One Martini backbone bead per residue (centre of mass of N, CA, C, O) as a GRO file, in nm:
protein
  387
    1MET     BB    1   5.362  -0.818  -1.319
    2SER     BB    2   5.008  -0.985  -1.293
    3ILE     BB    3   4.804  -1.099  -1.054
    4VAL     BB    4   4.648  -1.408  -1.104
    5LEU     BB    5   4.304  -1.400  -1.046
    6ARG     BB    6   4.044  -1.715  -0.968
    7GLY     BB    7   3.650  -1.695  -0.997
    8ILE     BB    8   3.378  -1.893  -0.847
    9THR     BB    9   3.039  -1.850  -0.965
   10TRP     BB   10   2.707  -1.781  -1.036
   11ASN     BB   11   2.451  -1.681  -1.312
   12HIS     BB   12   2.365  -1.465  -1.164
   13THR     BB   13   2.365  -1.156  -1.129
   14ARG     BB   14   2.396  -1.129  -0.833
   15GLY     BB   15   2.707  -1.341  -0.847
   16PHE     BB   16   2.855  -1.175  -1.109
   17VAL     BB   17   2.841  -0.837  -1.136
   18PRO     BB   18   2.962  -0.771  -0.848
   19MET     BB   19   3.230  -0.961  -0.881
   20ALA     BB   20   3.337  -0.750  -1.115
   21ALA     BB   21   3.300  -0.498  -0.988
   22THR     BB   22   3.483  -0.538  -0.743
   23SER     BB   23   3.740  -0.608  -0.887
   24GLN     BB   24   3.792  -0.416  -1.110
   25ARG     BB   25   3.843  -0.158  -0.900
   26PHE     BB   26   4.019  -0.294  -0.729
   27ALA     BB   27   4.244  -0.306  -0.975
   28GLU     BB   28   4.262  -0.012  -0.980
   29LEU     BB   29   4.403   0.023  -0.676
   30ASN     BB   30   4.527  -0.217  -0.795
   31PRO     BB   31   4.759  -0.257  -1.074
   32ASP     BB   32   4.863  -0.609  -0.982
   33VAL     BB   33   4.559  -0.664  -1.024
   34ASP     BB   34   4.389  -0.982  -1.124
   35ILE     BB   35   4.061  -1.041  -1.174
   36ARG     BB   36   3.877  -1.350  -1.277
   37TRP     BB   37   3.527  -1.454  -1.372
   38GLU     BB   38   3.376  -1.762  -1.316
   39LYS     BB   39   3.032  -1.965  -1.442
   40ARG     BB   40   2.777  -2.110  -1.292
   41SER     BB   41   2.515  -2.274  -1.236
   42LEU     BB   42   2.307  -2.325  -0.924
   43GLN     BB   43   2.320  -2.635  -0.924
   44GLU     BB   44   2.573  -2.648  -0.936
   45PHE     BB   45   2.696  -2.474  -0.686
   46ALA     BB   46   2.588  -2.653  -0.537
   47ASP     BB   47   2.723  -2.969  -0.597
   48ALA     BB   48   2.986  -2.894  -0.626
   49PRO     BB   49   3.333  -2.929  -0.518
   50ILE     BB   50   3.526  -2.785  -0.350
   51GLU     BB   51   3.804  -2.975  -0.396
   52LYS     BB   52   3.807  -2.900  -0.733
   53LEU     BB   53   3.805  -2.616  -0.730
   54VAL     BB   54   4.034  -2.495  -0.541
   55GLU     BB   55   4.266  -2.572  -0.763
   56GLN     BB   56   4.153  -2.392  -1.050
   57TYR     BB   57   4.088  -2.153  -0.796
   58ASP     BB   58   4.081  -1.842  -0.548
   59LEU     BB   59   3.835  -1.779  -0.562
   60LEU     BB   60   3.512  -1.837  -0.395
   61VAL     BB   61   3.172  -1.911  -0.393
   62ILE     BB   62   2.917  -2.049  -0.163
   63ASP     BB   63   2.843  -2.229   0.067
   64HIS     BB   64   2.797  -2.327   0.378
   65PRO     BB   65   2.798  -2.579   0.427
   66TRP     BB   66   3.074  -2.661   0.351
   67ALA     BB   67   3.200  -2.539   0.652
   68GLY     BB   68   3.284  -2.868   0.749
   69TYR     BB   69   3.478  -2.974   0.544
   70ALA     BB   70   3.690  -2.723   0.529
   71ALA     BB   71   3.785  -2.770   0.847
   72ARG     BB   72   3.909  -3.002   0.753
   73SER     BB   73   4.065  -3.011   0.529
   74LYS     BB   74   4.165  -2.759   0.442
   75VAL     BB   75   4.106  -2.592   0.175
   76LEU     BB   76   4.053  -2.359   0.310
   77LEU     BB   77   4.117  -2.037   0.461
   78PRO     BB   78   4.132  -1.971   0.775
   79LEU     BB   79   4.085  -1.623   0.799
   80ASN     BB   80   4.155  -1.562   1.108
   81GLU     BB   81   4.451  -1.604   1.051
   82TYR     BB   82   4.455  -1.269   0.851
   83ILE     BB   83   4.265  -1.175   0.955
   84ASN     BB   84   4.099  -0.900   1.168
   85GLY     BB   85   3.949  -0.918   1.481
   86ASP     BB   86   3.802  -0.598   1.440
   87TYR     BB   87   3.689  -0.688   1.089
   88LEU     BB   88   3.505  -0.965   1.230
   89GLN     BB   89   3.348  -0.817   1.441
   90ASP     BB   90   3.191  -0.635   1.244
   91GLN     BB   91   3.082  -0.897   1.053
   92ALA     BB   92   2.900  -1.006   1.339
   93ALA     BB   93   2.760  -0.732   1.431
   94HIS     BB   94   2.685  -0.698   1.111
   95SER     BB   95   2.462  -0.928   1.052
   96VAL     BB   96   2.197  -1.150   0.872
   97GLY     BB   97   2.157  -1.309   1.107
   98VAL     BB   98   2.388  -1.594   1.058
   99SER     BB   99   2.584  -1.565   0.823
  100HIS     BB  100   2.854  -1.547   0.933
  101LYS     BB  101   2.817  -1.833   1.127
  102SER     BB  102   2.807  -1.985   0.871
  103TYR     BB  103   3.097  -1.949   0.829
  104GLU     BB  104   3.167  -2.126   1.103
  105PHE     BB  105   3.415  -2.408   1.176
  106ASP     BB  106   3.595  -2.506   1.490
  107GLY     BB  107   3.794  -2.259   1.409
  108SER     BB  108   3.673  -2.170   1.113
  109GLN     BB  109   3.708  -1.930   0.893
  110THR     BB  110   3.594  -2.026   0.538
  111ALA     BB  111   3.432  -1.712   0.549
  112LEU     BB  112   3.248  -1.453   0.360
  113ALA     BB  113   2.994  -1.236   0.395
  114ILE     BB  114   2.810  -1.136   0.121
  115ASP     BB  115   2.560  -1.319   0.113
  116ALA     BB  116   2.181  -1.299   0.163
  117ALA     BB  117   1.936  -1.527   0.244
  118ALA     BB  118   1.602  -1.641   0.195
  119PRO     BB  119   1.257  -1.752   0.236
  120VAL     BB  120   1.071  -1.512   0.068
  121ALA     BB  121   0.769  -1.306   0.017
  122SER     BB  122   0.574  -1.269  -0.292
  123TRP     BB  123   0.462  -1.052  -0.548
  124ARG     BB  124   0.178  -0.925  -0.753
  125GLU     BB  125  -0.025  -0.626  -0.679
  126ASP     BB  126  -0.185  -0.647  -0.977
  127VAL     BB  127  -0.299  -0.924  -0.942
  128LEU     BB  128  -0.446  -0.941  -0.695
  129LYS     BB  129  -0.616  -0.651  -0.758
  130ARG     BB  130  -0.764  -0.782  -0.963
  131GLU     BB  131  -0.893  -1.079  -0.795
  132GLY     BB  132  -0.971  -0.927  -0.499
  133GLU     BB  133  -0.652  -0.992  -0.334
  134THR     BB  134  -0.464  -1.003  -0.088
  135VAL     BB  135  -0.189  -1.014   0.117
  136PRO     BB  136  -0.127  -1.313   0.319
  137GLN     BB  137  -0.089  -1.421   0.682
  138ASP     BB  138  -0.192  -1.658   0.656
  139TRP     BB  139  -0.170  -1.943   0.615
  140ASP     BB  140  -0.530  -2.006   0.489
  141SER     BB  141  -0.501  -1.793   0.314
  142LEU     BB  142  -0.365  -1.911   0.151
  143LEU     BB  143  -0.490  -2.209   0.050
  144ARG     BB  144  -0.681  -2.012  -0.063
  145LEU     BB  145  -0.547  -1.887  -0.320
  146ALA     BB  146  -0.439  -2.159  -0.423
  147ARG     BB  147  -0.694  -2.200  -0.538
  148LYS     BB  148  -0.699  -2.006  -0.724
  149ASN     BB  149  -0.496  -1.994  -0.885
  150MET     BB  150  -0.168  -1.844  -0.733
  151VAL     BB  151   0.022  -2.020  -0.690
  152ALA     BB  152   0.402  -2.001  -0.651
  153PHE     BB  153   0.721  -2.270  -0.610
  154PRO     BB  154   0.975  -2.409  -0.548
  155ALA     BB  155   1.028  -2.772  -0.655
  156ILE     BB  156   1.313  -2.867  -0.641
  157ALA     BB  157   1.432  -3.076  -0.417
  158ILE     BB  158   1.577  -2.839  -0.262
  159ASP     BB  159   1.380  -2.653  -0.191
  160SER     BB  160   1.180  -2.897  -0.048
  161LEU     BB  161   1.352  -2.940   0.185
  162MET     BB  162   1.386  -2.651   0.281
  163ASN     BB  163   1.061  -2.653   0.292
  164PHE     BB  164   1.077  -2.896   0.540
  165TYR     BB  165   1.175  -2.767   0.734
  166THR     BB  166   1.026  -2.505   0.791
  167LEU     BB  167   0.724  -2.764   0.845
  168CYS     BB  168   0.852  -2.834   1.117
  169LEU     BB  169   0.879  -2.591   1.264
  170ALA     BB  170   0.594  -2.521   1.226
  171HIS     BB  171   0.539  -2.815   1.405
  172GLY     BB  172   0.742  -2.790   1.669
  173GLU     BB  173   1.032  -2.899   1.481
  174GLU     BB  174   1.380  -2.974   1.495
  175PRO     BB  175   1.591  -3.038   1.327
  176PHE     BB  176   1.863  -3.281   1.389
  177ARG     BB  177   1.840  -3.342   1.736
  178SER     BB  178   1.934  -3.628   1.640
  179ASP     BB  179   2.130  -3.898   1.527
  180GLU     BB  180   1.882  -4.092   1.381
  181ILE     BB  181   1.677  -3.850   1.352
  182VAL     BB  182   1.556  -3.596   1.174
  183VAL     BB  183   1.227  -3.676   1.244
  184SER     BB  184   0.933  -3.722   1.388
  185ALA     BB  185   0.671  -3.888   1.225
  186GLU     BB  186   0.462  -3.673   1.312
  187ILE     BB  187   0.626  -3.399   1.184
  188GLY     BB  188   0.717  -3.500   0.903
  189GLN     BB  189   0.421  -3.570   0.816
  190ALA     BB  190   0.289  -3.307   0.862
  191ALA     BB  191   0.516  -3.137   0.701
  192LEU     BB  192   0.421  -3.344   0.445
  193ASP     BB  193   0.156  -3.266   0.405
  194SER     BB  194   0.179  -2.913   0.352
  195LEU     BB  195   0.309  -2.951   0.090
  196ARG     BB  196   0.108  -3.121  -0.057
  197GLU     BB  197  -0.156  -2.947  -0.059
  198LEU     BB  198  -0.021  -2.646  -0.159
  199ALA     BB  199   0.091  -2.825  -0.415
  200ALA     BB  200  -0.192  -2.909  -0.548
  201TYR     BB  201  -0.317  -2.554  -0.592
  202CYS     BB  202  -0.082  -2.581  -0.832
  203ARG     BB  203   0.169  -2.592  -1.076
  204SER     BB  204   0.323  -2.866  -1.223
  205ASP     BB  205   0.575  -2.692  -1.315
  206ILE     BB  206   0.708  -2.637  -0.990
  207PHE     BB  207   0.892  -2.889  -0.967
  208GLY     BB  208   1.120  -2.744  -1.182
  209MET     BB  209   1.165  -2.498  -1.015
  210ASN     BB  210   1.320  -2.250  -0.906
  211PRO     BB  211   1.337  -1.936  -0.804
  212ILE     BB  212   1.403  -1.758  -1.099
  213ALA     BB  213   1.200  -1.917  -1.200
  214VAL     BB  214   0.967  -1.798  -1.009
  215TYR     BB  215   0.988  -1.478  -1.140
  216GLU     BB  216   1.036  -1.491  -1.405
  217ALA     BB  217   0.724  -1.593  -1.422
  218MET     BB  218   0.609  -1.332  -1.233
  219SER     BB  219   0.695  -1.141  -1.494
  220ARG     BB  220   0.628  -1.251  -1.661
  221ILE     BB  221   0.309  -1.305  -1.611
  222ASP     BB  222  -0.050  -1.295  -1.572
  223GLU     BB  223  -0.098  -1.534  -1.285
  224ILE     BB  224   0.094  -1.511  -1.044
  225GLY     BB  225   0.060  -1.313  -0.750
  226TYR     BB  226   0.201  -1.551  -0.521
  227CYS     BB  227   0.517  -1.627  -0.307
  228PRO     BB  228   0.548  -1.762   0.013
  229PHE     BB  229   0.837  -1.908  -0.093
  230ALA     BB  230   1.188  -1.801  -0.163
  231TYR     BB  231   1.528  -1.743  -0.215
  232GLY     BB  232   1.579  -1.371  -0.287
  233TYR     BB  233   1.574  -1.122  -0.540
  234SER     BB  234   1.643  -0.766  -0.567
  235ASN     BB  235   1.580  -0.786  -0.853
  236TYR     BB  236   1.252  -0.813  -0.844
  237ALA     BB  237   1.272  -0.510  -0.718
  238ARG     BB  238   1.388  -0.334  -0.974
  239GLU     BB  239   1.387  -0.122  -1.200
  240GLY     BB  240   1.434  -0.248  -1.523
  241TYR     BB  241   1.487  -0.580  -1.484
  242SER     BB  242   1.225  -0.680  -1.564
  243THR     BB  243   0.917  -0.635  -1.645
  244LYS     BB  244   0.786  -0.710  -1.375
  245THR     BB  245   0.743  -0.580  -1.061
  246LEU     BB  246   0.822  -0.712  -0.746
  247SER     BB  247   0.719  -0.783  -0.453
  248PHE     BB  248   0.829  -0.791  -0.084
  249GLY     BB  249   0.834  -1.016   0.235
  250ASP     BB  250   0.707  -1.170   0.447
  251VAL     BB  251   0.596  -1.449   0.602
  252VAL     BB  252   0.386  -1.638   0.719
  253SER     BB  253   0.184  -1.726   0.933
  254PHE     BB  254   0.155  -2.032   1.153
  255GLY     BB  255  -0.070  -2.083   1.364
  256ALA     BB  256   0.133  -1.976   1.664
  257THR     BB  257   0.413  -1.981   1.583
  258GLY     BB  258   0.429  -1.796   1.363
  259PRO     BB  259   0.631  -1.695   1.137
  260LEU     BB  260   0.827  -1.828   0.930
  261ARG     BB  261   1.093  -2.061   0.955
  262THR     BB  262   1.378  -1.991   0.728
  263THR     BB  263   1.596  -2.103   0.502
  264LEU     BB  264   1.930  -2.097   0.506
  265GLY     BB  265   2.143  -1.864   0.272
  266GLY     BB  266   2.372  -1.762   0.080
  267THR     BB  267   2.712  -1.634   0.094
  268GLY     BB  268   3.061  -1.650   0.022
  269LEU     BB  269   3.371  -1.577   0.115
  270ALA     BB  270   3.695  -1.771  -0.074
  271VAL     BB  271   4.002  -1.898   0.017
  272SER     BB  272   4.245  -2.103  -0.160
  273ALA     BB  273   4.501  -2.336   0.024
  274PHE     BB  274   4.661  -2.245  -0.305
  275CYS     BB  275   4.700  -2.012  -0.318
  276ALA     BB  276   4.954  -1.816  -0.426
  277HIS     BB  277   4.816  -1.506  -0.376
  278LYS     BB  278   4.672  -1.498  -0.043
  279GLU     BB  279   4.687  -1.183   0.015
  280GLU     BB  280   4.536  -1.060  -0.246
  281ALA     BB  281   4.271  -1.249  -0.220
  282VAL     BB  282   4.242  -1.130   0.124
  283ARG     BB  283   4.176  -0.802   0.011
  284TYR     BB  284   3.940  -0.898  -0.182
  285ALA     BB  285   3.838  -0.964  -0.003
  286GLN     BB  286   3.719  -0.782   0.256
  287TYR     BB  287   3.719  -0.564  -0.039
  288ALA     BB  288   3.370  -0.669  -0.044
  289ALA     BB  289   3.264  -0.711   0.267
  290SER     BB  290   3.269  -0.399   0.310
  291PRO     BB  291   3.018  -0.178   0.446
  292GLU     BB  292   3.076   0.057   0.204
  293VAL     BB  293   3.104  -0.193  -0.067
  294GLN     BB  294   2.803  -0.339   0.042
  295ARG     BB  295   2.619  -0.073   0.010
  296THR     BB  296   2.739   0.012  -0.311
  297LEU     BB  297   2.889  -0.147  -0.539
  298TYR     BB  298   2.740  -0.434  -0.449
  299THR     BB  299   2.464  -0.343  -0.474
  300MET     BB  300   2.456  -0.171  -0.759
  301SER     BB  301   2.529  -0.441  -0.907
  302GLY     BB  302   2.325  -0.661  -0.798
  303GLY     BB  303   2.382  -0.734  -0.508
  304GLN     BB  304   2.316  -0.941  -0.144
  305PRO     BB  305   2.445  -0.853   0.059
  306GLY     BB  306   2.660  -0.910   0.378
  307HIS     BB  307   2.572  -0.616   0.534
  308ARG     BB  308   2.342  -0.491   0.757
  309GLY     BB  309   2.354  -0.202   0.670
  310ALA     BB  310   2.254  -0.228   0.349
  311TRP     BB  311   1.970  -0.321   0.462
  312THR     BB  312   1.891  -0.007   0.606
  313ASP     BB  313   1.975   0.144   0.399
  314GLU     BB  314   1.812   0.393   0.239
  315GLU     BB  315   1.896   0.367  -0.088
  316THR     BB  316   1.876   0.049  -0.132
  317ASN     BB  317   1.601   0.078  -0.060
  318ARG     BB  318   1.486   0.299  -0.300
  319VAL     BB  319   1.553   0.057  -0.541
  320SER     BB  320   1.455  -0.209  -0.379
  321SER     BB  321   1.146  -0.116  -0.236
  322ARG     BB  322   1.217  -0.212   0.020
  323TYR     BB  323   1.332  -0.531   0.045
  324PHE     BB  324   1.529  -0.517   0.299
  325ALA     BB  325   1.329  -0.430   0.528
  326GLY     BB  326   1.113  -0.630   0.418
  327THR     BB  327   1.331  -0.898   0.409
  328LEU     BB  328   1.439  -0.936   0.730
  329PRO     BB  329   1.307  -1.080   0.934
  330ALA     BB  330   1.308  -1.339   0.801
  331LEU     BB  331   1.649  -1.384   0.803
  332ASP     BB  332   1.697  -1.355   1.133
  333ARG     BB  333   1.516  -1.610   1.179
  334ALA     BB  334   1.673  -1.830   1.027
  335TYR     BB  335   1.761  -2.149   0.933
  336MET     BB  336   2.023  -2.360   1.008
  337ARG     BB  337   2.200  -2.587   0.872
  338PRO     BB  338   2.334  -2.843   0.879
  339ARG     BB  339   2.763  -2.861   0.851
  340TYR     BB  340   2.908  -3.104   0.846
  341ASN     BB  341   3.107  -3.336   0.758
  342GLY     BB  342   2.826  -3.517   0.541
  343TYR     BB  343   2.568  -3.347   0.439
  344LEU     BB  344   2.598  -3.312   0.196
  345HIS     BB  345   2.469  -3.606   0.133
  346PHE     BB  346   2.155  -3.582   0.289
  347GLN     BB  347   2.075  -3.312   0.050
  348ASP     BB  348   2.174  -3.455  -0.222
  349HIS     BB  349   1.878  -3.695  -0.139
  350ALA     BB  350   1.649  -3.597  -0.008
  351GLY     BB  351   1.448  -3.442  -0.188
  352ASP     BB  352   1.338  -3.636  -0.349
  353CYS     BB  353   1.138  -3.728  -0.154
  354VAL     BB  354   0.992  -3.460  -0.067
  355ARG     BB  355   0.910  -3.445  -0.341
  356GLU     BB  356   0.732  -3.739  -0.441
  357TYR     BB  357   0.556  -3.629  -0.242
  358MET     BB  358   0.428  -3.385  -0.358
  359MET     BB  359   0.349  -3.509  -0.653
  360HIS     BB  360   0.236  -3.859  -0.519
  361GLY     BB  361   0.279  -3.936  -0.232
  362GLY     BB  362   0.168  -4.195   0.026
  363ASN     BB  363   0.425  -4.316   0.224
  364ALA     BB  364   0.573  -4.154   0.434
  365GLY     BB  365   0.739  -4.321   0.612
  366ARG     BB  366   0.893  -4.441   0.412
  367ILE     BB  367   1.041  -4.119   0.339
  368LEU     BB  368   1.130  -4.081   0.636
  369GLU     BB  369   1.369  -4.315   0.657
  370ARG     BB  370   1.477  -4.258   0.373
  371LEU     BB  371   1.607  -3.997   0.582
  372ASN     BB  372   1.742  -4.148   0.785
  373VAL     BB  373   1.946  -4.331   0.624
  374LEU     BB  374   2.084  -4.024   0.479
  375TYR     BB  375   2.151  -3.948   0.789
  376ARG     BB  376   2.339  -4.191   0.849
  377GLU     BB  377   2.531  -4.172   0.655
  378SER     BB  378   2.649  -3.892   0.726
  379LEU     BB  379   2.730  -3.951   0.967
  380ILE     BB  380   2.961  -4.234   0.845
  381ILE     BB  381   3.094  -3.990   0.719
  382SER     BB  382   3.182  -3.809   0.934
  383LYS     BB  383   3.370  -4.015   1.080
  384GLU     BB  384   3.552  -4.145   0.875
  385LYS     BB  385   3.704  -3.844   0.769
  386GLN     BB  386   3.786  -3.821   1.089
  387ALA     BB  387   3.993  -4.050   1.106
   0.00000   0.00000   0.00000
């Protein structure tokens, strides 16, 4: 009788197809194991609490801000206790940016980084050429292009918050350095104003767009020439995937601080602590995250691998119009947001505040104080859960 493992991922080619492909091949190599994947929306992927999912699924594709909760609650297997140290050392040595580290918390490896992402730049070569424009290299040239109504970027709440972190860094301050405030009032207002100015030159529907929606719009209509930052999807750089193929590369520079530091994303493959067949689930996780599978089957099935060897590989870059090599610098310097147990309370609500200011302006101080209140609440939650 076969061992059945159930997995949950998100419903995009990048999220679902490589899991199905690697599971099918793993089952062919291990006929006693049957892995069945389900999928949820990108918003559900960001919002759904894993404490409920771990009771329903053996394998979970997760976002790294869950690492703190997972380490405290022990709802996910600490993979460092189940996987050979040499394997994990290879994963760490070949991480894309801090992707591998992002799933480590309090001595627990909560997941393996099977997917790497950060906001990167994208553009339509033909649209820029038609308008006599080139890819902007700095913030000022980005604004100039935006004034021509040729720029769009994702501005739903979660993406607005991630971009707020990026602009705080661009203005010279890393968020969350204090236990009282997210960022200083001066830097916070400067970041909000930079985002609001850029958004003011863009089409209003960006406030309902996530990265996928931006890429779909860019590939289908001939109006958007450039996106300055959106979580990258190599699929749209591959011939035959969308109506028009997009080009991808590093993000613009911002003043003397150099290229923007965008906020790390990506996904990890975790195993539920409630899994009845832990050994088989861990073996599959190791298989899916292994260097050879990541470089070949995983990537060629539409995945965006977490192992660095795949990002520098000649063949993966050939089929993706050099997406991986072109965007790797942005991922290597990406900012890792907090992961403490309680942070997600802040993330779940703070983006609405940033988005509100981007849309309507108003009192930046009020917005920043609301962020600070949410931040302090999240720290209280963290302390309560530790008690």
